[in-house]
Coordinates of C-alpha atoms in Angstrom, one line a residue:
M1 CA -22.1 -12.3 4.2
S2 CA -22.4 -10.6 1.1
D3 CA -19.1 -9.1 -0.2
Q4 CA -20.2 -6.1 -2.1
I5 CA -17.8 -3.5 -1.0
I6 CA -19.6 0.5 -1.0
L7 CA -17.4 3.1 -0.2
R8 CA -18.4 6.6 1.4
E9 CA -18.2 8.9 3.1
A10 CA -20.1 9.0 6.3
R11 CA -23.1 11.3 7.4
S12 CA -24.4 12.5 10.1
S13 CA -26.8 9.3 10.4
D14 CA -23.9 6.8 10.8
A15 CA -22.9 8.6 14.0
G16 CA -24.6 5.5 16.3
P17 CA -23.3 2.5 13.7
L18 CA -20.1 4.6 13.2
N19 CA -19.5 5.2 17.6
E20 CA -19.9 1.1 17.3
Y21 CA -17.6 0.2 15.0
I22 CA -14.9 2.1 16.7
R23 CA -15.8 1.1 20.0
E24 CA -15.6 -2.6 18.6
T25 CA -12.2 -2.1 16.8
F26 CA -10.6 -0.1 19.5
A27 CA -11.5 -3.7 21.5
D28 CA -10.5 -6.0 18.7
A29 CA -7.6 -4.3 17.0
N30 CA -4.1 -5.5 18.2
H31 CA -2.4 -2.1 16.2
L32 CA -4.5 0.9 17.3
I33 CA -2.9 3.4 19.6
T34 CA -6.1 4.2 21.2
R35 CA -7.1 1.5 23.5
A36 CA -11.2 1.0 24.0
A37 CA -11.6 1.9 27.8
E38 CA -10.3 5.3 26.0
F39 CA -12.3 6.3 23.9
R40 CA -15.3 8.2 25.2
M41 CA -16.7 9.7 22.4
G42 CA -20.6 9.1 22.5
R43 CA -23.2 9.1 19.3
W44 CA -24.1 12.5 19.6
R45 CA -20.5 13.7 20.2
Q46 CA -20.0 11.7 17.1
R47 CA -22.5 13.1 15.0
F48 CA -20.5 15.9 15.3
W49 CA -17.6 15.0 14.8
I50 CA -18.9 14.1 11.5
A51 CA -20.0 16.9 10.0
R52 CA -16.8 18.8 11.5
K53 CA -15.3 16.1 8.6
Q54 CA -18.2 17.2 6.5
S55 CA -17.4 20.4 6.4
S56 CA -13.9 21.1 5.7
P57 CA -12.2 21.1 2.2
Y58 CA -9.0 19.2 3.2
E59 CA -10.1 15.8 5.6
I60 CA -12.7 13.4 5.3
C61 CA -13.7 9.9 7.0
L62 CA -14.3 7.4 4.1
L63 CA -16.6 3.8 5.2
A64 CA -16.4 0.8 3.5
T65 CA -20.0 -0.9 4.6
S66 CA -21.6 -4.0 3.4
G67 CA -25.3 -3.9 3.5
D68 CA -26.1 -1.7 7.0
K69 CA -23.0 -3.0 8.5
I70 CA -19.6 -0.5 8.5
V71 CA -16.7 -3.0 7.7
G72 CA -13.8 -0.3 7.3
M73 CA -13.2 3.1 8.2
L74 CA -10.4 5.3 7.0
D75 CA -10.2 8.9 8.9
S76 CA -7.6 12.3 7.4
W77 CA -6.9 15.4 9.2
T78 CA -5.2 17.8 8.2
D79 CA -3.3 20.8 10.4
R80 CA -4.2 24.1 8.6
R81 CA -1.2 26.0 9.7
H82 CA 0.5 27.1 6.1
R83 CA 3.8 25.7 6.5
V84 CA 2.3 22.0 7.2
R85 CA -1.1 22.2 5.6
H86 CA -0.1 20.1 2.2
S87 CA 0.7 17.2 4.2
T88 CA -2.7 15.7 5.6
C89 CA -2.3 12.2 7.7
F90 CA -5.2 9.0 8.4
A91 CA -5.4 6.2 10.4
M92 CA -7.9 3.2 9.0
S93 CA -9.0 0.1 10.7
V94 CA -10.7 -2.9 8.9
A95 CA -13.4 -4.9 11.2
K96 CA -11.4 -8.2 12.1
D97 CA -14.1 -10.2 10.2
W98 CA -13.5 -8.3 7.2
R99 CA -9.0 -8.1 7.6
G100 CA -7.5 -9.6 4.3
R101 CA -10.2 -9.2 1.6
G102 CA -9.3 -6.3 0.0
V103 CA -11.5 -3.4 2.6
G104 CA -8.3 -1.8 3.2
K105 CA -7.0 -1.2 -0.1
K106 CA -10.1 -0.1 -1.2
L107 CA -10.3 2.9 1.4
L108 CA -6.2 3.7 0.8
L109 CA -6.9 3.7 -2.8
H110 CA -10.0 5.8 -3.0
F111 CA -8.7 8.2 -0.2
T112 CA -5.1 8.6 -2.2
E113 CA -7.6 9.7 -5.4
W114 CA -9.5 12.4 -3.6
V115 CA -6.5 13.5 -2.0
Q116 CA -5.2 14.2 -5.8
K117 CA -8.7 16.3 -6.4
H118 CA -7.9 18.6 -3.6
K119 CA -4.5 21.1 -4.8
I120 CA -3.0 22.2 -1.4
L121 CA -2.4 18.8 -0.3
E122 CA 0.5 17.1 -1.5
R123 CA 1.8 14.5 0.9
I124 CA 0.3 11.7 2.7
E125 CA 1.7 10.1 5.9
L126 CA 0.9 7.8 8.2
H127 CA 1.9 5.3 11.5
V128 CA 1.9 2.0 11.8
H129 CA 3.7 0.2 14.4
S130 CA 6.9 -2.3 13.4
D131 CA 4.7 -5.3 14.0
N132 CA 2.2 -4.6 11.9
L133 CA 3.2 -6.1 8.8
A134 CA 0.2 -6.7 6.5
A135 CA -0.3 -3.1 7.0
I136 CA 3.5 -2.2 6.0
A137 CA 3.7 -4.2 3.1
L138 CA -0.1 -2.8 1.9
Y139 CA 1.5 1.0 2.0
R140 CA 4.4 -0.4 0.3
A141 CA 1.9 -1.9 -2.1
V142 CA 0.2 1.7 -2.5
G143 CA 3.9 3.3 -3.1
F144 CA 4.4 4.9 0.6
Q145 CA 7.8 4.7 1.6
E146 CA 9.3 5.0 5.0
E147 CA 10.5 8.2 5.9
G148 CA 11.4 7.5 9.7
I149 CA 11.3 5.3 12.7
R150 CA 10.3 6.4 16.5
K151 CA 12.2 3.6 18.2
N152 CA 10.4 1.9 20.9
A153 CA 7.2 4.5 20.8
V154 CA 4.6 1.8 21.6
R155 CA 4.2 0.0 24.8
Y156 CA 2.1 -2.9 24.7
E157 CA 0.1 -4.0 27.9
D158 CA 2.4 -6.9 27.7
G159 CA 5.5 -4.9 28.5
R160 CA 7.0 -5.2 24.5
T161 CA 7.9 -2.7 22.7
V162 CA 7.7 -1.7 19.3
D163 CA 8.5 1.0 16.9
D164 CA 6.7 3.3 14.8
H165 CA 6.7 3.9 11.7
I166 CA 6.5 7.2 9.5
M167 CA 5.8 6.6 5.8
A168 CA 4.4 8.8 3.6
L169 CA 3.7 9.2 -0.1
W170 CA 3.4 11.7 -2.4
P171 CA 0.7 11.6 -5.1

């Protein structure tokens, strides 16, 4: 497996592979809210979702690829209402075999550079489970600061609850 990572925006031709990547990620990742059974978007709808991201000047879907395989993804969304449109949110994932190899950091740094090019966007917000220590360490290393905690906001299938940390960066 090549270690070369290419970052790029998702394109409509990525709909099938991206849909498969998302399904695999939801089935494998413990620290995402959506579970595999809850993801019902098909490839055709995925294509429209990508097109919407491409047409928005304040949202992006970044992919990390190695060869022809998607190994990571960062999806941002921005509320267009006037009082909050300066703040964008994102969710990020990395394929199981690629975790701990710098893919997430590359995606995150690329995204913060993208945000800096958009004058309306001033703040990046994220939510992270309190037990996702690797992600919290990454976000802090890039400069994110904790702004709040939603106590016991996430309940896992085994009954445990964890806090949801809200972190932000003003790039």
